[in-house]
């Protein structure tokens, strides 16, 4: 598939998560959309191949949410269940186990929330839950901070992907700590890293990709846009542009100006 015919947001170099390769580097959440039809159109416009789904959308007893689950199946995307809203290790582990049974996947986006106002991860509980789930055969995508020590602990717990936040969930603030995110990327050059949460506009996503991140996961920025379908398409293009830019080896930042036109050989006019 050449550059003119490939799906939006996809590139020739796929990203790999736990041995599964996907072409799109945009992961999309499925909550808060105005309607199922708009959700479906937005996912298609984004080119996303992975979507996150909360277990709270499903109910085995009442079969609530079955139409939603059928919509996701019809799109042919890979599901990444999440433990959204869980505040304890026990709650997160139990939710993950239920999600694996319901969705038939070992993947889980692990959230253990430690603070209500910022929805900052409880990194202590996160590491503990990641260790338990990894030992039980789960392939864990932990929603974490950009802290290097926490990253080491999560890798030691069995995580082969890290998902540091850009900013608090749903805030749209972008990349609050570029230095920390760059440091994380530099310390783990071969590990898949996904910026998750806080992304508000396509330029935020492009900036994350230009740092060398492997993918971006977002939800609110598309779902709450005036035109979610158009915004999904814009994010796909931004991520593609950011990835192409980092592969092109950008110029280094300079403190002083450097002339783009050579001075040598310039015509000198007599007086």
PDB file of C-alpha atoms in Angstrom:
ATOM      1  CA  UNK A   1       0.000   0.000   0.000  1.00  0.00           C
ATOM      2  CA  UNK A   2       1.637   3.268  -1.087  1.00  0.00           C
ATOM      3  CA  UNK A   3       1.490   6.666   0.578  1.00  0.00           C
ATOM      4  CA  UNK A   4      -1.362   7.820  -1.677  1.00  0.00           C
ATOM      5  CA  UNK A   5      -3.689   4.876  -1.011  1.00  0.00           C
ATOM      6  CA  UNK A   6      -3.003   3.875   2.587  1.00  0.00           C
ATOM      7  CA  UNK A   7      -5.667   4.380   5.254  1.00  0.00           C
ATOM      8  CA  UNK A   8      -5.558   7.630   7.272  1.00  0.00           C
ATOM      9  CA  UNK A   9      -3.081   7.586  10.124  1.00  0.00           C
ATOM     10  CA  UNK A  10      -1.255   4.503   8.890  1.00  0.00           C
ATOM     11  CA  UNK A  11       2.381   4.182   7.889  1.00  0.00           C
ATOM     12  CA  UNK A  12       4.585   1.636   6.221  1.00  0.00           C
ATOM     13  CA  UNK A  13       6.235   0.775   9.556  1.00  0.00           C
ATOM     14  CA  UNK A  14       3.767  -0.925  11.907  1.00  0.00           C
ATOM     15  CA  UNK A  15       3.938  -0.695  15.684  1.00  0.00           C
ATOM     16  CA  UNK A  16       4.015  -3.912  17.699  1.00  0.00           C
ATOM     17  CA  UNK A  17       2.320  -4.568  21.043  1.00  0.00           C
ATOM     18  CA  UNK A  18       2.939  -7.950  22.654  1.00  0.00           C
ATOM     19  CA  UNK A  19       3.686  -9.522  19.296  1.00  0.00           C
ATOM     20  CA  UNK A  20       0.679  -8.010  17.510  1.00  0.00           C
ATOM     21  CA  UNK A  21       1.460  -5.564  14.713  1.00  0.00           C
ATOM     22  CA  UNK A  22      -0.879  -2.719  13.795  1.00  0.00           C
ATOM     23  CA  UNK A  23      -0.415  -0.079  11.132  1.00  0.00           C
ATOM     24  CA  UNK A  24      -2.293   2.788  12.788  1.00  0.00           C
ATOM     25  CA  UNK A  25      -0.511   4.577  15.609  1.00  0.00           C
ATOM     26  CA  UNK A  26      -3.724   6.188  16.834  1.00  0.00           C
ATOM     27  CA  UNK A  27      -5.611   4.335  19.585  1.00  0.00           C
ATOM     28  CA  UNK A  28      -9.112   5.633  20.194  1.00  0.00           C
ATOM     29  CA  UNK A  29     -11.438   5.555  23.176  1.00  0.00           C
ATOM     30  CA  UNK A  30     -15.134   4.816  22.714  1.00  0.00           C
ATOM     31  CA  UNK A  31     -16.840   6.836  25.474  1.00  0.00           C
ATOM     32  CA  UNK A  32     -18.856  10.087  25.397  1.00  0.00           C
ATOM     33  CA  UNK A  33     -19.726  10.157  21.693  1.00  0.00           C
ATOM     34  CA  UNK A  34     -23.029  11.817  20.714  1.00  0.00           C
ATOM     35  CA  UNK A  35     -24.334   8.609  19.139  1.00  0.00           C
ATOM     36  CA  UNK A  36     -23.223   5.107  18.141  1.00  0.00           C
ATOM     37  CA  UNK A  37     -23.326   6.151  14.490  1.00  0.00           C
ATOM     38  CA  UNK A  38     -20.931   9.031  15.070  1.00  0.00           C
ATOM     39  CA  UNK A  39     -18.652   6.768  17.096  1.00  0.00           C
ATOM     40  CA  UNK A  40     -18.555   4.308  14.224  1.00  0.00           C
ATOM     41  CA  UNK A  41     -17.835   7.037  11.653  1.00  0.00           C
ATOM     42  CA  UNK A  42     -15.115   8.557  13.831  1.00  0.00           C
ATOM     43  CA  UNK A  43     -13.315   5.240  14.268  1.00  0.00           C
ATOM     44  CA  UNK A  44     -13.397   4.663  10.533  1.00  0.00           C
ATOM     45  CA  UNK A  45     -12.184   8.193   9.810  1.00  0.00           C
ATOM     46  CA  UNK A  46      -9.316   7.814  12.275  1.00  0.00           C
ATOM     47  CA  UNK A  47      -8.036   4.596  10.749  1.00  0.00           C
ATOM     48  CA  UNK A  48      -7.577   3.283  14.313  1.00  0.00           C
ATOM     49  CA  UNK A  49      -7.118  -0.458  14.630  1.00  0.00           C
ATOM     50  CA  UNK A  50      -7.285  -0.554  18.441  1.00  0.00           C
ATOM     51  CA  UNK A  51     -10.081   0.907  20.571  1.00  0.00           C
ATOM     52  CA  UNK A  52     -10.444   0.978  24.329  1.00  0.00           C
ATOM     53  CA  UNK A  53     -13.657  -0.308  25.880  1.00  0.00           C
ATOM     54  CA  UNK A  54     -14.804  -0.066  29.488  1.00  0.00           C
ATOM     55  CA  UNK A  55     -16.327  -3.143  31.080  1.00  0.00           C
ATOM     56  CA  UNK A  56     -19.075  -0.906  32.444  1.00  0.00           C
ATOM     57  CA  UNK A  57     -20.615  -0.830  28.971  1.00  0.00           C
ATOM     58  CA  UNK A  58     -21.434  -4.523  29.222  1.00  0.00           C
ATOM     59  CA  UNK A  59     -23.739  -6.531  31.477  1.00  0.00           C
ATOM     60  CA  UNK A  60     -23.870 -10.266  31.066  1.00  0.00           C
ATOM     61  CA  UNK A  61     -27.088 -10.693  33.025  1.00  0.00           C
ATOM     62  CA  UNK A  62     -29.225  -8.043  31.363  1.00  0.00           C
ATOM     63  CA  UNK A  63     -27.318  -8.140  28.060  1.00  0.00           C
ATOM     64  CA  UNK A  64     -27.040  -4.377  28.297  1.00  0.00           C
ATOM     65  CA  UNK A  65     -24.500  -2.951  25.900  1.00  0.00           C
ATOM     66  CA  UNK A  66     -24.780  -5.828  23.421  1.00  0.00           C
ATOM     67  CA  UNK A  67     -25.609  -3.455  20.574  1.00  0.00           C
ATOM     68  CA  UNK A  68     -22.481  -1.467  21.399  1.00  0.00           C
ATOM     69  CA  UNK A  69     -20.366  -4.624  21.447  1.00  0.00           C
ATOM     70  CA  UNK A  70     -21.828  -5.645  18.092  1.00  0.00           C
ATOM     71  CA  UNK A  71     -20.924  -2.222  16.674  1.00  0.00           C
ATOM     72  CA  UNK A  72     -17.306  -2.692  17.753  1.00  0.00           C
ATOM     73  CA  UNK A  73     -17.207  -6.187  16.270  1.00  0.00           C
ATOM     74  CA  UNK A  74     -18.588  -4.922  12.966  1.00  0.00           C
ATOM     75  CA  UNK A  75     -15.768  -2.376  12.746  1.00  0.00           C
ATOM     76  CA  UNK A  76     -13.202  -5.172  12.845  1.00  0.00           C
ATOM     77  CA  UNK A  77     -10.933  -3.399  15.337  1.00  0.00           C
ATOM     78  CA  UNK A  78      -8.918  -4.930  18.162  1.00  0.00           C
ATOM     79  CA  UNK A  79     -10.357  -4.280  21.619  1.00  0.00           C
ATOM     80  CA  UNK A  80      -8.246  -3.034  24.520  1.00  0.00           C
ATOM     81  CA  UNK A  81     -10.468  -3.369  27.625  1.00  0.00           C
ATOM     82  CA  UNK A  82      -9.684  -0.923  30.411  1.00  0.00           C
ATOM     83  CA  UNK A  83     -10.142  -0.794  34.164  1.00  0.00           C
ATOM     84  CA  UNK A  84     -11.317   2.820  34.078  1.00  0.00           C
ATOM     85  CA  UNK A  85     -12.285   4.260  37.449  1.00  0.00           C
ATOM     86  CA  UNK A  86     -10.734   1.496  39.557  1.00  0.00           C
ATOM     87  CA  UNK A  87      -9.097   2.812  42.721  1.00  0.00           C
ATOM     88  CA  UNK A  88      -7.746  -0.326  44.366  1.00  0.00           C
ATOM     89  CA  UNK A  89      -5.600  -3.229  43.275  1.00  0.00           C
ATOM     90  CA  UNK A  90      -8.373  -5.708  44.032  1.00  0.00           C
ATOM     91  CA  UNK A  91     -10.943  -3.751  42.009  1.00  0.00           C
ATOM     92  CA  UNK A  92      -8.599  -3.395  39.032  1.00  0.00           C
ATOM     93  CA  UNK A  93      -7.593  -7.065  39.028  1.00  0.00           C
ATOM     94  CA  UNK A  94     -11.201  -8.245  39.335  1.00  0.00           C
ATOM     95  CA  UNK A  95     -12.317  -5.942  36.519  1.00  0.00           C
ATOM     96  CA  UNK A  96      -9.476  -7.166  34.307  1.00  0.00           C
ATOM     97  CA  UNK A  97     -10.424 -10.784  34.923  1.00  0.00           C
ATOM     98  CA  UNK A  98     -14.047 -10.081  34.024  1.00  0.00           C
ATOM     99  CA  UNK A  99     -12.969  -8.197  30.894  1.00  0.00           C
ATOM    100  CA  UNK A 100     -10.782 -11.072  29.721  1.00  0.00           C
ATOM    101  CA  UNK A 101     -13.706 -13.463  30.048  1.00  0.00           C
ATOM    102  CA  UNK A 102     -16.128 -11.111  28.295  1.00  0.00           C
ATOM    103  CA  UNK A 103     -13.943  -9.808  25.465  1.00  0.00           C
ATOM    104  CA  UNK A 104     -11.758 -12.865  24.974  1.00  0.00           C
ATOM    105  CA  UNK A 105      -8.429 -11.038  25.026  1.00  0.00           C
ATOM    106  CA  UNK A 106      -5.424 -11.060  27.384  1.00  0.00           C
ATOM    107  CA  UNK A 107      -4.922  -7.337  26.709  1.00  0.00           C
ATOM    108  CA  UNK A 108      -5.889  -4.874  29.413  1.00  0.00           C
ATOM    109  CA  UNK A 109      -5.352  -1.169  29.805  1.00  0.00           C
ATOM    110  CA  UNK A 110      -4.627  -1.051  33.506  1.00  0.00           C
ATOM    111  CA  UNK A 111      -5.811   1.985  35.450  1.00  0.00           C
ATOM    112  CA  UNK A 112      -5.518   2.327  39.212  1.00  0.00           C
ATOM    113  CA  UNK A 113      -6.581   5.882  40.061  1.00  0.00           C
ATOM    114  CA  UNK A 114      -5.046   7.495  43.124  1.00  0.00           C
ATOM    115  CA  UNK A 115      -6.400  11.056  43.117  1.00  0.00           C
ATOM    116  CA  UNK A 116      -9.871  12.265  42.179  1.00  0.00           C
ATOM    117  CA  UNK A 117      -9.191  15.781  40.889  1.00  0.00           C
ATOM    118  CA  UNK A 118      -6.376  14.912  38.486  1.00  0.00           C
ATOM    119  CA  UNK A 119      -7.147  11.205  38.034  1.00  0.00           C
ATOM    120  CA  UNK A 120      -3.435  10.646  38.563  1.00  0.00           C
ATOM    121  CA  UNK A 121      -2.442   6.984  38.676  1.00  0.00           C
ATOM    122  CA  UNK A 122      -1.693   5.368  42.020  1.00  0.00           C
ATOM    123  CA  UNK A 123       1.697   4.134  40.873  1.00  0.00           C
ATOM    124  CA  UNK A 124       2.195   1.879  43.917  1.00  0.00           C
ATOM    125  CA  UNK A 125      -1.090   0.073  43.333  1.00  0.00           C
ATOM    126  CA  UNK A 126      -0.432   0.085  39.595  1.00  0.00           C
ATOM    127  CA  UNK A 127       2.833  -1.828  39.939  1.00  0.00           C
ATOM    128  CA  UNK A 128       1.248  -4.340  42.302  1.00  0.00           C
ATOM    129  CA  UNK A 129      -1.742  -4.926  40.037  1.00  0.00           C
ATOM    130  CA  UNK A 130       0.507  -5.192  36.970  1.00  0.00           C
ATOM    131  CA  UNK A 131       2.587  -7.872  38.679  1.00  0.00           C
ATOM    132  CA  UNK A 132      -0.507  -9.898  39.616  1.00  0.00           C
ATOM    133  CA  UNK A 133      -2.036  -9.653  36.148  1.00  0.00           C
ATOM    134  CA  UNK A 134       1.193 -10.364  34.273  1.00  0.00           C
ATOM    135  CA  UNK A 135       1.707 -13.458  36.388  1.00  0.00           C
ATOM    136  CA  UNK A 136      -1.826 -14.527  35.447  1.00  0.00           C
ATOM    137  CA  UNK A 137      -1.159 -14.295  31.707  1.00  0.00           C
ATOM    138  CA  UNK A 138      -2.439 -10.779  30.986  1.00  0.00           C
ATOM    139  CA  UNK A 139      -0.688  -8.462  28.550  1.00  0.00           C
ATOM    140  CA  UNK A 140      -0.777  -5.210  30.474  1.00  0.00           C
ATOM    141  CA  UNK A 141      -0.877  -1.671  29.065  1.00  0.00           C
ATOM    142  CA  UNK A 142      -0.387   0.412  32.243  1.00  0.00           C
ATOM    143  CA  UNK A 143      -1.678   3.994  32.418  1.00  0.00           C
ATOM    144  CA  UNK A 144       1.163   5.601  34.312  1.00  0.00           C
ATOM    145  CA  UNK A 145       3.150   8.789  34.854  1.00  0.00           C
ATOM    146  CA  UNK A 146       6.409   9.719  33.141  1.00  0.00           C
ATOM    147  CA  UNK A 147       8.419   8.766  36.250  1.00  0.00           C
ATOM    148  CA  UNK A 148      11.507   6.724  35.313  1.00  0.00           C
ATOM    149  CA  UNK A 149      11.601   4.728  38.555  1.00  0.00           C
ATOM    150  CA  UNK A 150       7.957   3.727  38.195  1.00  0.00           C
ATOM    151  CA  UNK A 151       8.667   2.742  34.597  1.00  0.00           C
ATOM    152  CA  UNK A 152      11.452   0.406  35.736  1.00  0.00           C
ATOM    153  CA  UNK A 153       9.156  -1.159  38.327  1.00  0.00           C
ATOM    154  CA  UNK A 154       6.402  -1.726  35.762  1.00  0.00           C
ATOM    155  CA  UNK A 155       8.823  -3.366  33.351  1.00  0.00           C
ATOM    156  CA  UNK A 156      10.056  -5.543  36.180  1.00  0.00           C
ATOM    157  CA  UNK A 157       6.432  -6.473  36.887  1.00  0.00           C
ATOM    158  CA  UNK A 158       6.086  -7.848  33.364  1.00  0.00           C
ATOM    159  CA  UNK A 159       4.836  -4.881  31.316  1.00  0.00           C
ATOM    160  CA  UNK A 160       6.120  -4.721  27.739  1.00  0.00           C
ATOM    161  CA  UNK A 161       4.318  -1.455  26.960  1.00  0.00           C
ATOM    162  CA  UNK A 162       4.087   1.783  28.955  1.00  0.00           C
ATOM    163  CA  UNK A 163       1.393   4.431  28.600  1.00  0.00           C
ATOM    164  CA  UNK A 164       2.489   7.663  30.314  1.00  0.00           C
ATOM    165  CA  UNK A 165      -0.022  10.472  30.615  1.00  0.00           C
ATOM    166  CA  UNK A 166       0.405  13.697  28.697  1.00  0.00           C
ATOM    167  CA  UNK A 167      -1.843  15.573  31.127  1.00  0.00           C
ATOM    168  CA  UNK A 168      -4.839  14.730  33.345  1.00  0.00           C
ATOM    169  CA  UNK A 169      -7.542  12.684  31.625  1.00  0.00           C
ATOM    170  CA  UNK A 170      -9.977  14.844  29.673  1.00  0.00           C
ATOM    171  CA  UNK A 171      -8.102  18.096  30.368  1.00  0.00           C
ATOM    172  CA  UNK A 172      -6.951  18.765  26.797  1.00  0.00           C
ATOM    173  CA  UNK A 173      -3.802  20.409  28.137  1.00  0.00           C
ATOM    174  CA  UNK A 174      -1.429  18.489  25.893  1.00  0.00           C
ATOM    175  CA  UNK A 175       2.050  17.464  27.028  1.00  0.00           C
ATOM    176  CA  UNK A 176       2.512  18.960  30.499  1.00  0.00           C
ATOM    177  CA  UNK A 177       6.037  17.643  31.032  1.00  0.00           C
ATOM    178  CA  UNK A 178       7.942  17.457  27.729  1.00  0.00           C
ATOM    179  CA  UNK A 179      11.251  16.989  29.545  1.00  0.00           C
ATOM    180  CA  UNK A 180       9.927  13.989  31.471  1.00  0.00           C
ATOM    181  CA  UNK A 181       8.402  12.438  28.367  1.00  0.00           C
ATOM    182  CA  UNK A 182      11.623  12.896  26.391  1.00  0.00           C
ATOM    183  CA  UNK A 183      13.623  11.378  29.240  1.00  0.00           C
ATOM    184  CA  UNK A 184      11.331   8.352  29.334  1.00  0.00           C
ATOM    185  CA  UNK A 185      11.723   7.882  25.590  1.00  0.00           C
ATOM    186  CA  UNK A 186      15.516   8.181  25.825  1.00  0.00           C
ATOM    187  CA  UNK A 187      15.773   5.701  28.722  1.00  0.00           C
ATOM    188  CA  UNK A 188      13.697   3.015  27.002  1.00  0.00           C
ATOM    189  CA  UNK A 189      14.488   3.342  23.292  1.00  0.00           C
ATOM    190  CA  UNK A 190      13.233  -0.108  22.310  1.00  0.00           C
ATOM    191  CA  UNK A 191      10.090  -0.255  24.438  1.00  0.00           C
ATOM    192  CA  UNK A 192       6.689   0.626  22.918  1.00  0.00           C
ATOM    193  CA  UNK A 193       5.559   3.884  24.542  1.00  0.00           C
ATOM    194  CA  UNK A 194       2.093   5.382  24.087  1.00  0.00           C
ATOM    195  CA  UNK A 195       1.113   8.862  25.254  1.00  0.00           C
ATOM    196  CA  UNK A 196      -2.248   8.414  26.940  1.00  0.00           C
ATOM    197  CA  UNK A 197      -4.578  11.137  28.290  1.00  0.00           C
ATOM    198  CA  UNK A 198      -4.699  14.914  28.211  1.00  0.00           C
ATOM    199  CA  UNK A 199      -4.245  15.322  24.469  1.00  0.00           C
ATOM    200  CA  UNK A 200      -6.547  18.089  23.247  1.00  0.00           C
ATOM    201  CA  UNK A 201      -5.698  19.018  19.653  1.00  0.00           C
ATOM    202  CA  UNK A 202      -3.855  17.337  16.787  1.00  0.00           C
ATOM    203  CA  UNK A 203      -0.691  19.379  17.334  1.00  0.00           C
ATOM    204  CA  UNK A 204      -0.324  17.739  20.770  1.00  0.00           C
ATOM    205  CA  UNK A 205      -0.387  14.323  19.135  1.00  0.00           C
ATOM    206  CA  UNK A 206       2.096  15.380  16.481  1.00  0.00           C
ATOM    207  CA  UNK A 207       4.444  16.677  19.191  1.00  0.00           C
ATOM    208  CA  UNK A 208       4.323  13.331  21.009  1.00  0.00           C
ATOM    209  CA  UNK A 209       5.155  11.480  17.814  1.00  0.00           C
ATOM    210  CA  UNK A 210       7.993  13.896  17.042  1.00  0.00           C
ATOM    211  CA  UNK A 211       9.484  12.961  20.419  1.00  0.00           C
ATOM    212  CA  UNK A 212       9.686   9.396  19.153  1.00  0.00           C
ATOM    213  CA  UNK A 213       6.639   7.960  20.891  1.00  0.00           C
ATOM    214  CA  UNK A 214       5.148   4.948  19.194  1.00  0.00           C
ATOM    215  CA  UNK A 215       1.471   5.873  19.403  1.00  0.00           C
ATOM    216  CA  UNK A 216      -1.104   8.147  21.027  1.00  0.00           C
ATOM    217  CA  UNK A 217      -4.294   7.105  22.815  1.00  0.00           C
ATOM    218  CA  UNK A 218      -7.075   9.664  23.143  1.00  0.00           C
ATOM    219  CA  UNK A 219     -10.816   9.860  23.631  1.00  0.00           C
ATOM    220  CA  UNK A 220     -12.308  13.144  24.819  1.00  0.00           C
ATOM    221  CA  UNK A 221     -10.580  15.318  22.204  1.00  0.00           C
ATOM    222  CA  UNK A 222     -12.473  13.489  19.465  1.00  0.00           C
ATOM    223  CA  UNK A 223     -15.683  12.516  21.264  1.00  0.00           C
ATOM    224  CA  UNK A 224     -16.371  16.034  22.563  1.00  0.00           C
ATOM    225  CA  UNK A 225     -15.377  17.915  19.419  1.00  0.00           C
ATOM    226  CA  UNK A 226     -18.085  19.772  17.521  1.00  0.00           C
ATOM    227  CA  UNK A 227     -17.445  17.411  14.616  1.00  0.00           C
ATOM    228  CA  UNK A 228     -15.943  14.186  16.010  1.00  0.00           C
ATOM    229  CA  UNK A 229     -15.503  12.584  12.589  1.00  0.00           C
ATOM    230  CA  UNK A 230     -13.524  15.503  11.190  1.00  0.00           C
ATOM    231  CA  UNK A 231     -11.460  15.712  14.385  1.00  0.00           C
ATOM    232  CA  UNK A 232     -10.673  11.999  14.217  1.00  0.00           C
ATOM    233  CA  UNK A 233      -9.406  12.489  10.683  1.00  0.00           C
ATOM    234  CA  UNK A 234      -7.308  15.477  11.791  1.00  0.00           C
ATOM    235  CA  UNK A 235      -5.662  13.451  14.573  1.00  0.00           C
ATOM    236  CA  UNK A 236      -4.873  10.645  12.145  1.00  0.00           C
ATOM    237  CA  UNK A 237      -3.085  13.063   9.854  1.00  0.00           C
ATOM    238  CA  UNK A 238      -1.220  14.729  12.726  1.00  0.00           C
ATOM    239  CA  UNK A 239       0.073  11.400  14.002  1.00  0.00           C
ATOM    240  CA  UNK A 240       1.136  10.406  10.519  1.00  0.00           C
ATOM    241  CA  UNK A 241       2.956  13.744  10.096  1.00  0.00           C
ATOM    242  CA  UNK A 242       4.689  13.423  13.464  1.00  0.00           C
ATOM    243  CA  UNK A 243       5.846   9.890  12.712  1.00  0.00           C
ATOM    244  CA  UNK A 244       7.124  10.849   9.265  1.00  0.00           C
ATOM    245  CA  UNK A 245       8.976  13.780  10.817  1.00  0.00           C
ATOM    246  CA  UNK A 246      10.837  11.682  13.389  1.00  0.00           C
ATOM    247  CA  UNK A 247      11.751   9.121  10.726  1.00  0.00           C
ATOM    248  CA  UNK A 248      13.122  11.961   8.596  1.00  0.00           C
ATOM    249  CA  UNK A 249      15.658  12.859  11.354  1.00  0.00           C
ATOM    250  CA  UNK A 250      14.759  16.492  12.164  1.00  0.00           C
ATOM    251  CA  UNK A 251      17.375  19.233  12.309  1.00  0.00           C
ATOM    252  CA  UNK A 252      18.900  20.060  15.687  1.00  0.00           C
ATOM    253  CA  UNK A 253      17.700  23.106  17.593  1.00  0.00           C
ATOM    254  CA  UNK A 254      20.205  25.995  17.606  1.00  0.00           C
ATOM    255  CA  UNK A 255      20.576  28.960  19.922  1.00  0.00           C
ATOM    256  CA  UNK A 256      21.720  31.286  17.131  1.00  0.00           C
ATOM    257  CA  UNK A 257      20.570  31.942  13.597  1.00  0.00           C
ATOM    258  CA  UNK A 258      22.152  30.059  10.724  1.00  0.00           C
ATOM    259  CA  UNK A 259      21.718  31.482   7.212  1.00  0.00           C
ATOM    260  CA  UNK A 260      19.760  29.231   4.880  1.00  0.00           C
ATOM    261  CA  UNK A 261      21.377  30.927   1.863  1.00  0.00           C
ATOM    262  CA  UNK A 262      25.169  30.452   1.573  1.00  0.00           C
ATOM    263  CA  UNK A 263      27.246  33.577   2.127  1.00  0.00           C
ATOM    264  CA  UNK A 264      30.192  32.302   0.068  1.00  0.00           C
ATOM    265  CA  UNK A 265      29.913  33.251  -3.588  1.00  0.00           C
ATOM    266  CA  UNK A 266      27.431  36.021  -2.950  1.00  0.00           C
ATOM    267  CA  UNK A 267      27.540  38.822  -5.492  1.00  0.00           C
ATOM    268  CA  UNK A 268      29.225  41.991  -4.259  1.00  0.00           C
ATOM    269  CA  UNK A 269      27.974  45.217  -5.816  1.00  0.00           C
ATOM    270  CA  UNK A 270      30.393  48.055  -6.307  1.00  0.00           C
ATOM    271  CA  UNK A 271      29.662  51.560  -5.113  1.00  0.00           C
TER     272      UNK A 271
END
